[in-house]
Amino acid sequence: MKKIVFIVASTMLLSCGSSESVAQKKDYSKADVSKYMKTITANDLKKHLYIVASDEMEGRNTGTEGQKKAGKYLIEEYKKNKISFPKKADGFYQKVPSEYMSKGFSPRLGDSENIWAFIEGSEKPEEILVISAHYDHVGMKNGEVYNGADDDGSGTVALLEIAQAFMQAKKDGYGPKRSILFLHVTGEEHGLHGSRYYSDNPLFPIENTIADINIDMIGRRDEDHKNTNNYVYVIGSDRLSTDLHNINEEANKKYVNLYLDYRYNDLNDPNRFYYRSDHYNFAKKGIPSIFYFNGVHEDYHKPGDTPDKIEYDALTKRTQLAFVTAWELANRDKRPVVDKDGK
């Protein structure tokens, strides 16, 4: 008798739960993606970047007080948007110990932190999309601040804006189906240390990470595009997954219409940019990865990389492209298939 009652009760509970979830389920084809994309504005990006890349941050060298101050600003912005750290974590920081960040004859670095914020998926919360950018730069030299507005203040503030766009969608009932980890990594300038630490010590099983969107220098133009800033270099999108490449192409065509330049995606690129930013630590573990980049300019790793030289219209469009590509990855039925070997 108890067994029969239990089965009936369980069935009723399952039935109620099922109808409730059906009632709450939204048709994502009706979501106004352009509306959320347009919450990413030049004014907001500029406001954030003038703080993140200010003299007060002293060039954000790994482990310094200036970098930690910039990190606190990021965390406060996430809190303002009611975006918390992952439930599995005990705070916004992933500690990266000094002894981990050594490479060849590089200087000894102090303890530092990756910073993470998290929006849990509504339907496939165990599947994780990582959106990454490094928030460190090279600090000060001979008393002069190397602000790093483009490298990588631009990617850093892009993450803030992408996160708030997803939260606006969530308020309207279109929270991402998959979970999104916004990952600000440390130690990139000294050897991709923060992303390597995360990929070696992931908060979630690495096989659950469906892709990495990495944003590193998207606020300026290079000499090869001196007549227009309506472009972005795309690196790595097709190295592991045809799906990822197609998703980015289709999202760009539908919403943004930047010229996608693939020259640095060439296997024989002498600059080897594919291996020089944080996406690579995900790609080498078999995770489909895409790297957005504006190319090198005259102020690369020089004190002239300041917020006043950023082209905020270009920064906005490139950030919007990252958002709409992330939107598709987070909400499509299937994760991108790994159908290539990365070579």
Coordinates of C-alpha atoms in Angstrom, one line a residue:
M1 CA 0.0 0.0 0.0
K2 CA 2.8 2.5 0.9
K3 CA 4.5 1.6 -2.4
I4 CA 1.4 2.4 -4.4
V5 CA 0.8 5.7 -2.6
F6 CA 4.5 6.6 -3.1
I7 CA 4.3 5.9 -6.9
V8 CA 1.1 7.9 -7.3
A9 CA 2.5 10.8 -5.3
S10 CA 5.7 10.8 -7.2
T11 CA 3.9 10.7 -10.5
M12 CA 1.8 13.7 -9.4
L13 CA 4.8 15.6 -8.4
L14 CA 6.6 14.8 -11.7
S15 CA 3.5 15.8 -13.6
C16 CA 3.2 19.1 -11.7
G17 CA 6.9 19.8 -12.1
S18 CA 6.7 19.0 -15.8
S19 CA 3.8 21.3 -16.5
E20 CA 5.3 24.1 -14.5
S21 CA 8.6 23.9 -16.5
V22 CA 6.6 23.8 -19.8
A23 CA 4.7 26.9 -18.7
Q24 CA 8.0 28.7 -17.9
K25 CA 9.7 27.6 -21.1
K26 CA 10.2 30.4 -23.6
D27 CA 10.5 30.3 -27.3
Y28 CA 14.0 31.7 -27.8
S29 CA 13.3 32.4 -31.5
K30 CA 11.1 35.3 -30.3
A31 CA 13.9 36.8 -28.2
D32 CA 14.9 40.3 -29.5
V33 CA 18.7 39.6 -29.7
S34 CA 19.3 43.0 -31.3
K35 CA 17.8 44.7 -28.3
Y36 CA 20.2 43.0 -25.9
M37 CA 23.2 43.5 -28.3
K38 CA 22.4 47.2 -28.4
T39 CA 22.7 47.5 -24.6
I40 CA 26.4 47.2 -25.3
T41 CA 27.2 50.9 -25.9
A42 CA 30.3 53.0 -26.7
N43 CA 29.5 55.2 -23.7
D44 CA 29.5 52.4 -21.2
L45 CA 32.6 50.8 -22.6
K46 CA 34.4 54.2 -22.5
K47 CA 33.3 54.8 -18.9
H48 CA 34.7 51.4 -17.8
L49 CA 37.9 51.7 -19.8
Y50 CA 38.8 55.1 -18.5
I51 CA 38.8 53.5 -15.0
V52 CA 40.3 50.1 -15.8
A53 CA 43.2 51.7 -17.8
S54 CA 43.6 54.8 -15.7
D55 CA 47.0 55.9 -14.2
E56 CA 45.6 54.9 -10.8
M57 CA 45.8 51.3 -11.8
E58 CA 49.6 51.7 -12.5
G59 CA 49.6 49.4 -15.6
R60 CA 47.9 46.4 -13.8
N61 CA 51.1 44.3 -13.7
T62 CA 50.5 40.8 -12.4
G63 CA 50.1 40.6 -8.6
T64 CA 50.5 44.4 -8.0
E65 CA 48.2 46.6 -6.1
G66 CA 47.2 48.4 -9.3
Q67 CA 46.0 45.1 -10.8
K68 CA 44.1 44.2 -7.6
K69 CA 42.5 47.6 -7.6
A70 CA 41.3 47.1 -11.2
G71 CA 40.0 43.7 -10.2
K72 CA 38.0 45.2 -7.4
Y73 CA 36.3 47.5 -9.8
L74 CA 35.3 44.6 -12.0
I75 CA 33.8 42.8 -9.1
E76 CA 31.8 45.9 -8.0
E77 CA 30.4 46.2 -11.5
Y78 CA 29.3 42.6 -11.5
K79 CA 27.6 43.1 -8.2
K80 CA 25.8 46.2 -9.5
N81 CA 24.4 44.0 -12.3
K82 CA 23.5 41.3 -9.8
I83 CA 25.9 38.8 -11.4
S84 CA 27.5 36.7 -8.8
F85 CA 30.4 34.2 -8.7
P86 CA 29.8 30.6 -9.4
K87 CA 28.0 28.6 -6.8
K88 CA 30.9 26.1 -6.6
A89 CA 33.3 28.9 -5.7
D90 CA 33.6 30.8 -2.4
G91 CA 34.1 34.2 -4.0
F92 CA 34.9 36.1 -7.1
Y93 CA 38.6 35.1 -7.0
Q94 CA 40.5 32.0 -8.2
K95 CA 43.8 32.3 -6.4
V96 CA 46.8 31.8 -8.7
P97 CA 49.9 31.3 -6.5
S98 CA 53.2 33.0 -7.2
E99 CA 55.1 29.7 -7.6
Y100 CA 52.8 28.7 -10.5
M101 CA 53.6 31.8 -12.5
S102 CA 57.2 31.1 -13.5
K103 CA 58.6 30.7 -17.0
G104 CA 62.2 30.5 -18.1
F105 CA 64.0 33.7 -17.0
S106 CA 60.8 35.7 -16.4
P107 CA 60.8 37.9 -13.2
R108 CA 59.2 36.3 -10.1
L109 CA 55.6 37.4 -9.8
G110 CA 53.5 37.9 -6.7
D111 CA 50.4 36.0 -5.9
S112 CA 47.5 37.0 -8.1
E113 CA 44.0 36.1 -9.0
N114 CA 41.7 35.1 -11.8
I115 CA 38.3 36.7 -11.4
W116 CA 35.1 34.9 -12.4
A117 CA 31.5 35.8 -12.6
F118 CA 28.7 33.4 -13.6
I119 CA 25.3 33.2 -15.1
E120 CA 23.8 29.7 -14.6
G121 CA 22.1 28.1 -17.5
S122 CA 18.3 27.6 -17.4
E123 CA 18.2 24.3 -19.4
K124 CA 21.8 22.9 -19.6
P125 CA 23.5 24.4 -16.5
E126 CA 26.2 21.7 -16.5
E127 CA 27.5 22.8 -19.9
I128 CA 29.8 25.9 -19.7
L129 CA 30.6 28.6 -22.2
V130 CA 33.7 30.5 -21.1
I131 CA 34.2 34.1 -22.2
S132 CA 37.7 35.2 -21.4
A133 CA 40.0 38.3 -21.4
H134 CA 43.2 39.1 -19.5
Y135 CA 43.0 42.0 -17.1
D136 CA 46.7 42.3 -16.4
H137 CA 49.2 44.5 -18.4
V138 CA 52.9 45.3 -18.0
G139 CA 52.8 47.8 -15.2
M140 CA 55.2 50.8 -14.9
K141 CA 58.7 51.3 -16.4
N142 CA 61.0 54.1 -15.3
G143 CA 58.2 55.8 -13.5
E144 CA 55.9 55.8 -16.6
V145 CA 52.5 54.1 -16.6
Y146 CA 51.8 51.6 -19.4
N147 CA 48.0 51.9 -19.3
G148 CA 47.2 48.9 -21.5
A149 CA 43.9 50.4 -22.7
D150 CA 43.8 48.2 -25.8
D151 CA 45.9 45.4 -24.3
D152 CA 43.7 44.2 -22.7
G153 CA 41.6 46.9 -21.1
S154 CA 39.4 46.6 -24.2
G155 CA 38.7 42.9 -23.8
T156 CA 38.3 43.4 -20.0
V157 CA 35.5 46.0 -20.4
A158 CA 33.9 44.0 -23.2
L159 CA 33.3 41.1 -20.8
L160 CA 31.5 43.5 -18.4
E161 CA 29.2 44.7 -21.2
I162 CA 28.5 41.2 -22.5
A163 CA 27.6 40.0 -19.1
Q164 CA 25.1 42.9 -18.5
A165 CA 23.5 42.2 -21.9
F166 CA 22.9 38.6 -20.9
M167 CA 21.5 39.7 -17.6
Q168 CA 19.1 42.0 -19.3
A169 CA 17.9 39.1 -21.4
K170 CA 17.5 37.0 -18.3
K171 CA 15.3 39.7 -16.7
D172 CA 13.1 39.3 -19.8
G173 CA 12.9 35.6 -19.3
Y174 CA 15.6 34.6 -21.8
G175 CA 18.4 33.6 -19.5
P176 CA 21.1 31.6 -21.3
K177 CA 20.3 27.9 -21.7
R178 CA 23.9 27.0 -20.9
S179 CA 25.9 28.5 -18.1
I180 CA 28.3 31.3 -18.9
L181 CA 31.6 31.8 -17.0
F182 CA 33.0 35.3 -17.5
L183 CA 36.7 34.7 -16.8
H184 CA 39.2 37.6 -16.3
V185 CA 42.6 35.9 -16.3
T186 CA 45.8 37.1 -14.8
G187 CA 49.4 36.7 -15.9
E188 CA 48.8 36.7 -19.6
E189 CA 51.7 39.1 -20.3
H190 CA 54.2 36.9 -18.5
G191 CA 53.2 33.6 -20.2
L192 CA 49.4 33.0 -20.3
H193 CA 49.7 31.9 -16.6
G194 CA 46.1 32.6 -15.4
S195 CA 44.3 30.8 -18.2
R196 CA 46.8 27.9 -17.9
Y197 CA 46.0 27.7 -14.2
Y198 CA 42.3 27.7 -14.8
S199 CA 42.5 25.1 -17.6
D200 CA 44.6 22.9 -15.3
N201 CA 42.4 23.6 -12.2
P202 CA 38.9 24.1 -13.7
L203 CA 36.0 24.9 -11.5
F204 CA 33.8 22.7 -13.7
P205 CA 34.9 19.5 -15.5
I206 CA 36.9 20.6 -18.5
E207 CA 34.9 18.3 -20.8
N208 CA 31.8 20.3 -19.9
T209 CA 33.3 23.5 -21.4
I210 CA 31.7 23.8 -24.8
A211 CA 33.8 26.7 -26.1
D212 CA 36.0 29.6 -25.2
I213 CA 35.5 33.1 -26.6
N214 CA 38.7 35.0 -26.0
I215 CA 38.9 38.8 -26.4
D216 CA 42.3 40.4 -26.5
M217 CA 42.9 43.8 -28.1
I218 CA 39.7 45.0 -29.9
G219 CA 39.8 48.8 -29.5
R220 CA 42.0 50.0 -32.2
R221 CA 43.1 49.4 -35.8
D222 CA 46.4 48.3 -37.4
E223 CA 48.4 49.6 -40.4
D224 CA 46.8 47.0 -42.7
H225 CA 43.4 48.6 -42.0
K226 CA 44.3 52.3 -41.8
N227 CA 41.3 53.3 -43.9
T228 CA 38.7 51.5 -41.9
N229 CA 38.1 50.1 -38.4
N230 CA 35.1 47.9 -39.5
Y231 CA 37.0 44.7 -39.2
V232 CA 38.3 42.2 -36.7
Y233 CA 40.8 39.4 -36.9
V234 CA 39.3 36.0 -36.1
I235 CA 41.8 33.4 -35.0
G236 CA 41.2 29.7 -34.2
S237 CA 37.5 29.5 -35.0
D238 CA 37.9 26.6 -37.4
R239 CA 40.9 24.9 -35.9
L240 CA 38.8 22.4 -33.8
S241 CA 35.2 23.0 -34.8
T242 CA 33.5 23.8 -38.1
D243 CA 30.4 24.6 -36.1
L244 CA 32.1 27.3 -34.1
H245 CA 33.5 28.9 -37.3
N246 CA 30.0 28.8 -39.0
I247 CA 28.3 30.2 -35.9
N248 CA 30.5 33.2 -35.8
E249 CA 30.2 33.8 -39.5
E250 CA 26.4 33.6 -39.4
A251 CA 26.1 35.8 -36.3
N252 CA 28.3 38.4 -37.8
K253 CA 26.3 38.4 -41.1
K254 CA 23.0 38.7 -39.3
Y255 CA 23.8 41.3 -36.7
V256 CA 27.1 43.2 -37.0
N257 CA 28.6 43.0 -40.5
L258 CA 32.3 43.4 -39.6
Y259 CA 34.9 42.3 -42.1
L260 CA 36.3 39.1 -40.7
D261 CA 40.0 38.9 -41.4
Y262 CA 41.5 35.4 -41.2
R263 CA 45.1 36.1 -42.2
Y264 CA 46.4 35.4 -38.7
N265 CA 44.5 32.1 -38.6
D266 CA 46.9 30.8 -41.2
L267 CA 48.9 27.8 -40.0
N268 CA 52.0 29.4 -41.3
D269 CA 51.4 32.8 -39.7
P270 CA 55.0 33.9 -38.6
N271 CA 53.5 36.0 -35.7
R272 CA 52.0 32.8 -34.2
F273 CA 49.2 34.8 -32.7
Y274 CA 47.1 31.6 -32.3
Y275 CA 49.5 30.5 -29.5
R276 CA 49.9 33.9 -27.9
S277 CA 46.6 34.6 -26.1
D278 CA 44.5 32.8 -23.5
H279 CA 42.3 30.8 -25.8
Y280 CA 45.2 28.6 -26.5
N281 CA 45.2 27.0 -23.1
F282 CA 41.6 25.9 -23.8
A283 CA 42.2 24.9 -27.4
K284 CA 45.1 22.6 -26.5
K285 CA 42.7 20.7 -24.3
G286 CA 40.4 20.2 -27.2
I287 CA 37.9 23.0 -26.5
P288 CA 36.7 24.9 -29.6
S289 CA 38.1 28.4 -29.2
I290 CA 37.9 31.8 -31.0
F291 CA 40.1 34.7 -30.5
Y292 CA 39.1 38.3 -31.5
F293 CA 41.9 40.7 -32.1
N294 CA 42.5 44.1 -33.8
G295 CA 46.2 43.5 -34.7
V296 CA 49.3 45.3 -33.5
H297 CA 49.6 49.1 -33.6
E298 CA 52.3 51.6 -32.9
D299 CA 51.4 51.8 -29.1
Y300 CA 51.5 48.0 -28.5
H301 CA 53.3 47.5 -25.2
K302 CA 54.2 51.2 -25.0
P303 CA 53.0 54.0 -22.7
G304 CA 50.9 55.4 -25.5
D305 CA 48.3 52.7 -25.2
T306 CA 45.8 55.0 -23.5
P307 CA 42.0 55.2 -23.4
D308 CA 41.8 58.4 -25.5
K309 CA 43.2 56.5 -28.5
I310 CA 40.6 53.8 -28.4
E311 CA 38.1 53.9 -31.3
Y312 CA 34.9 53.3 -29.3
D313 CA 32.7 52.6 -32.3
A314 CA 35.0 49.7 -33.3
L315 CA 35.2 48.5 -29.8
T316 CA 31.4 48.5 -29.6
K317 CA 30.9 46.5 -32.8
R318 CA 33.5 43.9 -31.9
T319 CA 32.0 43.5 -28.4
Q320 CA 28.6 43.1 -30.0
L321 CA 29.9 40.4 -32.3
A322 CA 31.4 38.5 -29.3
F323 CA 28.0 38.8 -27.6
V324 CA 25.8 37.5 -30.5
T325 CA 28.3 34.6 -31.1
A326 CA 28.1 33.8 -27.4
W327 CA 24.3 34.1 -27.5
E328 CA 24.1 31.4 -30.2
L329 CA 26.6 29.1 -28.4
A330 CA 24.7 29.4 -25.1
N331 CA 21.2 28.9 -26.6
R332 CA 21.5 26.5 -29.6
D333 CA 20.3 22.9 -29.3
K334 CA 23.7 21.3 -29.5
R335 CA 27.1 22.2 -28.4
P336 CA 29.7 22.8 -31.2
V337 CA 31.0 19.5 -32.5
V338 CA 34.8 19.0 -32.4
D339 CA 35.5 17.7 -35.9
K340 CA 39.1 18.8 -36.4
D341 CA 42.5 18.1 -34.7
G342 CA 43.5 21.8 -34.0
K343 CA 46.3 21.7 -36.6

